Amino acid sequence: MIYLNPAPIAPPNATRPICWSINCAGILVTSSLCRNILKNSFFSNRHENTNRLGEYMGRKIWFLTGNIGKVEEAREHLTPLGYEVSQLIVPKDAIIEPQSDSITDVAMAKIEQAKSHLPSGDNSKDMLMIEDAGLFIDSLSGFPGVYSSYVHQTIGCEGIIKLLSHLTTEDSVRLASLRSAEFRAVTVLWDDGEVYVGNGKCPGYISTSIVEGNGFGYDPIFVPYDLDSAGDSLSAGEYGEVSTHGSPFGGVEITTKKKFSHRSRALNDLFNQLPSA
């Protein structure tokens, strides 16, 4: 695997769950312990699942991120469940980001490098968590993807709008299809040799203009598809129970944006995989 200098840390904001473990040779392998034991949402059945995860209660999770906003979002979910979430800061250039088009590969490489930076080293009983996310635009073959943070710092939302300037129509449904994109997030948890991977996504499309206001990153140009009554994303042109009514994330309240959060979905997916006590 080729390594480059670290890319800038992405700002804060499901697919089939994947789990890996480390064998005696230090190789990542699929773990038989990884299973989805919770049929329903972990957070919608908080009391039941708290009992089943008793062995994890009161443990500390070190979250490797330079963005305190991500830490606070994780605390919102995990503190009520008995976890202590702390921010892990490592020396500059300590984590080398791999050249890969997969956010999962990037996150897995980071988790391997970050283990030695735990306060008690690799033998710590604390858990380590890393999150990676990106914007994937279909008509650009997934660009900017894993390079979302760097691309935003170089060409910004204006550059993305220019790249898609040829994709326009008066038909709103057709427009959403032509400019379809999705936010993807992966959250990786390392727990004493077991590595759990949770995924989340938020499908939508790129608007034709920038709407400044709330949010950060690509929020001014990303319009999410509506959600149904269960909180699942619909397709372009379908109307749901939760909607931004065609407005990008930058033009809606943070409370509304959180309902679409790909990061929250990744956390849900991750903790639905933890073994029972």
Short mmCIF file of C-alpha atoms in Angstrom, two decimals:
data_model
loop_
_atom_site.label_atom_id
_atom_site.label_comp_id
_atom_site.label_asym_id
_atom_site.label_seq_id
_atom_site.Cartn_x
_atom_site.Cartn_y
_atom_site.Cartn_z
CA MET A 1 0.00 0.00 0.00
CA ILE A 2 1.32 3.44 -0.97
CA TYR A 3 1.25 6.12 1.74
CA LEU A 4 1.03 9.84 1.30
CA ASN A 5 1.30 12.70 3.73
CA PRO A 6 -1.78 13.09 5.93
CA ALA A 7 -4.78 14.75 4.34
CA PRO A 8 -6.59 17.46 6.33
CA ILE A 9 -9.00 16.04 8.93
CA ALA A 10 -12.55 16.09 7.63
CA PRO A 11 -15.16 18.24 9.40
CA PRO A 12 -17.94 16.53 11.51
CA ASN A 13 -21.34 16.01 10.25
CA ALA A 14 -26.43 1.52 6.08
CA THR A 15 -24.83 -0.76 4.50
CA ARG A 16 -24.16 -4.36 5.47
CA PRO A 17 -22.03 -4.42 8.64
CA ILE A 18 -18.40 -5.59 8.41
CA CYS A 19 -16.19 -6.77 11.25
CA TRP A 20 -12.51 -7.60 11.33
CA SER A 21 -10.11 -9.06 13.86
CA ILE A 22 -6.33 -9.22 14.12
CA ASN A 23 -4.82 -12.69 13.88
CA CYS A 24 -1.50 -13.79 15.38
CA ALA A 25 0.34 -12.63 12.26
CA GLY A 26 -1.08 -9.17 12.54
CA ILE A 27 -3.34 -9.59 9.51
CA LEU A 28 -6.89 -8.28 9.37
CA VAL A 29 -9.37 -11.12 8.98
CA THR A 30 -13.14 -11.41 9.09
CA SER A 31 -14.26 -12.20 12.65
CA SER A 32 -16.84 -14.87 13.44
CA LEU A 33 -17.72 -12.91 16.58
CA CYS A 34 -19.05 -10.08 14.49
CA ARG A 35 -22.80 -10.52 14.23
CA ASN A 36 -25.82 -8.33 14.30
CA ILE A 37 -27.44 -9.39 17.58
CA LEU A 38 -29.89 -6.54 17.71
CA LYS A 39 -32.71 -6.76 15.18
CA ASN A 40 -33.97 -3.26 15.91
CA SER A 41 -32.26 0.09 16.24
CA PHE A 42 -29.84 0.10 19.17
CA PHE A 43 -30.90 3.56 20.22
CA SER A 44 -34.64 2.99 19.87
CA ASN A 45 -34.36 0.05 22.32
CA ARG A 46 -31.93 1.70 24.69
CA HIS A 47 -32.93 -0.01 27.97
CA GLU A 48 -33.00 -3.56 26.59
CA ASN A 49 -29.71 -3.19 24.76
CA THR A 50 -28.00 -1.54 27.73
CA ASN A 51 -28.64 -4.74 29.72
CA ARG A 52 -27.25 -6.92 26.94
CA LEU A 53 -24.09 -4.84 26.71
CA GLY A 54 -23.38 -4.84 30.44
CA GLU A 55 -19.74 -5.81 30.04
CA TYR A 56 -19.09 -2.61 28.06
CA MET A 57 -20.71 -0.23 30.53
CA GLY A 58 -18.48 2.36 32.16
CA ARG A 59 -15.61 1.82 29.74
CA LYS A 60 -13.76 4.62 28.05
CA ILE A 61 -13.76 5.19 24.30
CA TRP A 62 -10.91 7.28 22.93
CA PHE A 63 -12.09 9.08 19.78
CA LEU A 64 -9.21 9.99 17.47
CA THR A 65 -10.23 13.25 15.83
CA GLY A 66 -9.12 16.85 15.70
CA ASN A 67 -12.72 18.03 15.57
CA ILE A 68 -14.41 18.43 18.95
CA GLY A 69 -17.78 18.60 17.16
CA LYS A 70 -17.47 14.91 16.28
CA VAL A 71 -16.64 14.07 19.89
CA GLU A 72 -19.67 15.93 21.18
CA GLU A 73 -21.94 14.16 18.69
CA ALA A 74 -20.58 10.78 19.81
CA ARG A 75 -21.12 11.73 23.45
CA GLU A 76 -24.76 12.53 22.74
CA HIS A 77 -25.27 8.90 21.73
CA LEU A 78 -22.89 7.06 24.05
CA THR A 79 -22.87 8.90 27.38
CA PRO A 80 -26.49 7.86 28.20
CA LEU A 81 -25.39 4.26 27.59
CA GLY A 82 -22.64 4.47 30.20
CA TYR A 83 -19.64 5.06 27.95
CA GLU A 84 -17.07 7.76 28.63
CA VAL A 85 -15.97 9.36 25.36
CA SER A 86 -12.69 11.29 25.35
CA GLN A 87 -10.86 12.99 22.52
CA LEU A 88 -7.54 11.42 21.55
CA ILE A 89 -4.97 13.87 20.21
CA VAL A 90 -1.80 12.55 18.58
CA PRO A 91 1.32 14.40 17.38
CA LYS A 92 1.14 16.07 14.00
CA ASP A 93 1.98 13.69 11.14
CA ALA A 94 1.74 10.69 13.51
CA ILE A 95 -1.01 9.14 11.40
CA ILE A 96 -0.17 8.56 7.73
CA GLU A 97 -3.23 8.43 5.50
CA PRO A 98 -3.13 5.73 2.81
CA GLN A 99 -3.83 6.31 -0.85
CA SER A 100 -7.14 4.52 -1.27
CA ASP A 101 -10.56 5.19 -2.78
CA SER A 102 -12.28 3.44 0.15
CA ILE A 103 -13.11 5.31 3.35
CA THR A 104 -13.18 1.93 5.13
CA ASP A 105 -9.60 1.18 4.07
CA VAL A 106 -8.53 4.63 5.20
CA ALA A 107 -10.19 4.23 8.59
CA MET A 108 -8.76 0.73 9.09
CA ALA A 109 -5.24 1.99 8.34
CA LYS A 110 -5.70 4.83 10.82
CA ILE A 111 -6.94 2.54 13.58
CA GLU A 112 -3.88 0.30 13.22
CA GLN A 113 -1.55 3.29 13.53
CA ALA A 114 -3.48 4.91 16.37
CA LYS A 115 -3.45 1.92 18.75
CA SER A 116 0.07 2.70 19.92
CA HIS A 117 -1.07 6.21 20.89
CA LEU A 118 -3.59 5.02 23.46
CA PRO A 119 -2.63 6.28 26.95
CA SER A 120 -1.79 2.71 28.04
CA GLY A 121 -0.58 1.51 24.65
CA ASP A 122 -1.88 -1.56 22.81
CA ASN A 123 -2.57 -3.32 26.12
CA SER A 124 -5.10 -0.71 27.22
CA LYS A 125 -8.57 -2.00 28.09
CA ASP A 126 -9.96 1.24 26.75
CA MET A 127 -11.55 1.25 23.32
CA LEU A 128 -10.40 3.29 20.33
CA MET A 129 -12.75 4.85 17.77
CA ILE A 130 -12.09 6.52 14.44
CA GLU A 131 -14.53 8.01 11.96
CA ASP A 132 -14.03 8.87 8.32
CA ALA A 133 -16.52 10.42 5.94
CA GLY A 134 -16.78 11.86 2.47
CA LEU A 135 -19.03 13.18 -0.29
CA PHE A 136 -19.40 10.85 -3.27
CA ILE A 137 -20.85 12.29 -6.50
CA ASP A 138 -22.13 9.73 -8.99
CA SER A 139 -21.48 11.70 -12.19
CA LEU A 140 -17.87 12.28 -11.08
CA SER A 141 -17.24 8.58 -10.42
CA GLY A 142 -17.38 9.09 -6.66
CA PHE A 143 -15.20 12.21 -6.54
CA PRO A 144 -14.26 13.83 -4.17
CA GLY A 145 -14.79 10.75 -1.97
CA VAL A 146 -11.91 10.11 0.44
CA TYR A 147 -10.35 13.39 -0.66
CA SER A 148 -13.39 15.45 0.32
CA SER A 149 -11.62 17.51 2.97
CA TYR A 150 -8.67 18.35 0.72
CA VAL A 151 -10.91 19.15 -2.25
CA HIS A 152 -13.08 21.42 -0.12
CA GLN A 153 -10.00 23.32 1.02
CA THR A 154 -8.72 23.71 -2.54
CA ILE A 155 -11.72 24.32 -4.81
CA GLY A 156 -14.54 24.60 -2.26
CA CYS A 157 -18.24 24.29 -2.98
CA GLU A 158 -17.83 26.72 -5.87
CA GLY A 159 -15.51 24.28 -7.63
CA ILE A 160 -17.97 21.41 -7.28
CA ILE A 161 -20.77 23.55 -8.71
CA LYS A 162 -18.57 24.37 -11.73
CA LEU A 163 -17.71 20.72 -12.29
CA LEU A 164 -21.43 19.92 -12.55
CA SER A 165 -22.46 23.04 -14.47
CA HIS A 166 -23.28 20.98 -17.59
CA LEU A 167 -25.82 18.87 -15.67
CA THR A 168 -28.93 20.99 -15.50
CA THR A 169 -32.63 20.78 -16.40
CA GLU A 170 -35.91 22.43 -15.46
CA ASP A 171 -37.27 19.05 -14.33
CA SER A 172 -36.53 18.89 -10.58
CA VAL A 173 -36.70 15.10 -10.40
CA ARG A 174 -34.42 14.71 -13.41
CA LEU A 175 -32.06 17.29 -11.91
CA ALA A 176 -31.78 15.28 -8.69
CA SER A 177 -30.95 12.16 -10.69
CA LEU A 178 -28.36 13.88 -12.87
CA ARG A 179 -26.59 15.41 -9.89
CA SER A 180 -27.06 12.51 -7.45
CA ALA A 181 -24.56 12.14 -4.62
CA GLU A 182 -24.34 10.81 -1.09
CA PHE A 183 -22.51 11.42 2.12
CA ARG A 184 -20.90 8.26 3.49
CA ALA A 185 -19.46 7.69 6.94
CA VAL A 186 -17.59 4.80 8.49
CA THR A 187 -16.99 4.44 12.23
CA VAL A 188 -14.38 1.94 13.40
CA LEU A 189 -14.13 0.69 17.00
CA TRP A 190 -11.07 -1.22 18.24
CA ASP A 191 -11.65 -3.32 21.35
CA ASP A 192 -8.75 -5.49 22.53
CA GLY A 193 -8.08 -7.14 19.16
CA GLU A 194 -11.61 -7.00 17.79
CA VAL A 195 -12.35 -4.34 15.18
CA TYR A 196 -15.96 -3.41 14.44
CA VAL A 197 -16.97 -1.32 11.44
CA GLY A 198 -20.22 0.62 11.16
CA ASN A 199 -21.43 2.34 8.00
CA GLY A 200 -23.94 5.09 7.34
CA LYS A 201 -25.01 7.10 4.34
CA CYS A 202 -27.22 10.01 3.37
CA PRO A 203 -28.26 10.04 -0.31
CA GLY A 204 -29.26 13.21 -2.11
CA TYR A 205 -27.99 15.50 -4.84
CA ILE A 206 -25.88 18.59 -5.50
CA SER A 207 -27.79 21.85 -5.82
CA THR A 208 -27.18 24.32 -8.64
CA SER A 209 -26.39 27.17 -6.25
CA ILE A 210 -24.79 27.71 -2.86
CA VAL A 211 -26.95 28.33 0.20
CA GLU A 212 -24.85 29.66 3.06
CA GLY A 213 -26.04 29.51 6.65
CA ASN A 214 -25.82 26.60 9.05
CA GLY A 215 -23.50 23.65 8.75
CA PHE A 216 -20.03 23.25 7.31
CA GLY A 217 -18.11 21.61 4.48
CA TYR A 218 -20.38 20.72 1.57
CA ASP A 219 -23.59 21.49 3.48
CA PRO A 220 -24.27 24.62 1.35
CA ILE A 221 -24.68 22.49 -1.81
CA PHE A 222 -25.99 19.11 -0.63
CA VAL A 223 -29.74 18.44 -0.72
CA PRO A 224 -30.81 15.20 1.00
CA TYR A 225 -33.63 13.00 -0.25
CA ASP A 226 -36.71 12.89 1.98
CA LEU A 227 -37.05 10.36 4.81
CA ASP A 228 -40.02 8.07 5.36
CA SER A 229 -41.78 7.55 8.70
CA ALA A 230 -39.14 4.98 9.71
CA GLY A 231 -36.31 7.41 9.00
CA ASP A 232 -35.14 5.67 5.84
CA SER A 233 -34.12 7.63 2.76
CA LEU A 234 -36.45 7.70 -0.23
CA SER A 235 -35.58 8.13 -3.90
CA ALA A 236 -35.44 11.28 -6.00
CA GLY A 237 -38.90 12.77 -6.45
CA GLU A 238 -40.51 10.86 -3.56
CA TYR A 239 -42.06 12.84 -0.72
CA GLY A 240 -41.56 11.70 2.86
CA GLU A 241 -42.29 12.53 6.48
CA VAL A 242 -39.04 14.48 6.94
CA SER A 243 -37.85 16.90 4.26
CA THR A 244 -35.68 19.96 3.70
CA HIS A 245 -38.09 20.88 0.88
CA GLY A 246 -35.32 21.14 -1.69
CA SER A 247 -33.01 23.20 0.48
CA PRO A 248 -29.37 22.20 1.03
CA PHE A 249 -28.23 21.40 4.56
CA GLY A 250 -26.76 24.90 4.73
CA GLY A 251 -30.26 26.36 4.63
CA VAL A 252 -31.91 24.27 7.35
CA GLU A 253 -31.70 24.12 11.13
CA ILE A 254 -29.12 21.83 12.71
CA THR A 255 -31.90 19.87 14.44
CA THR A 256 -33.37 19.03 11.02
CA LYS A 257 -29.99 18.10 9.58
CA LYS A 258 -29.31 15.66 12.42
CA LYS A 259 -32.31 13.58 11.35
CA PHE A 260 -30.45 12.77 8.12
CA SER A 261 -27.03 12.26 9.76
CA HIS A 262 -24.87 9.63 8.09
CA ARG A 263 -22.59 9.75 11.13
CA SER A 264 -25.43 8.86 13.50
CA ARG A 265 -26.37 5.97 11.20
CA ALA A 266 -22.78 4.73 11.24
CA LEU A 267 -22.78 4.81 15.06
CA ASN A 268 -26.08 2.89 15.11
CA ASP A 269 -24.69 0.29 12.74
CA LEU A 270 -21.51 -0.05 14.77
CA PHE A 271 -23.08 -0.60 18.18
CA ASN A 272 -25.72 -2.95 16.79
CA GLN A 273 -22.81 -5.34 16.13
CA LEU A 274 -21.35 -5.56 19.64
CA PRO A 275 -21.52 -9.07 21.17
CA SER A 276 -23.99 -9.69 23.96
CA ALA A 277 -22.77 -9.65 27.55
#
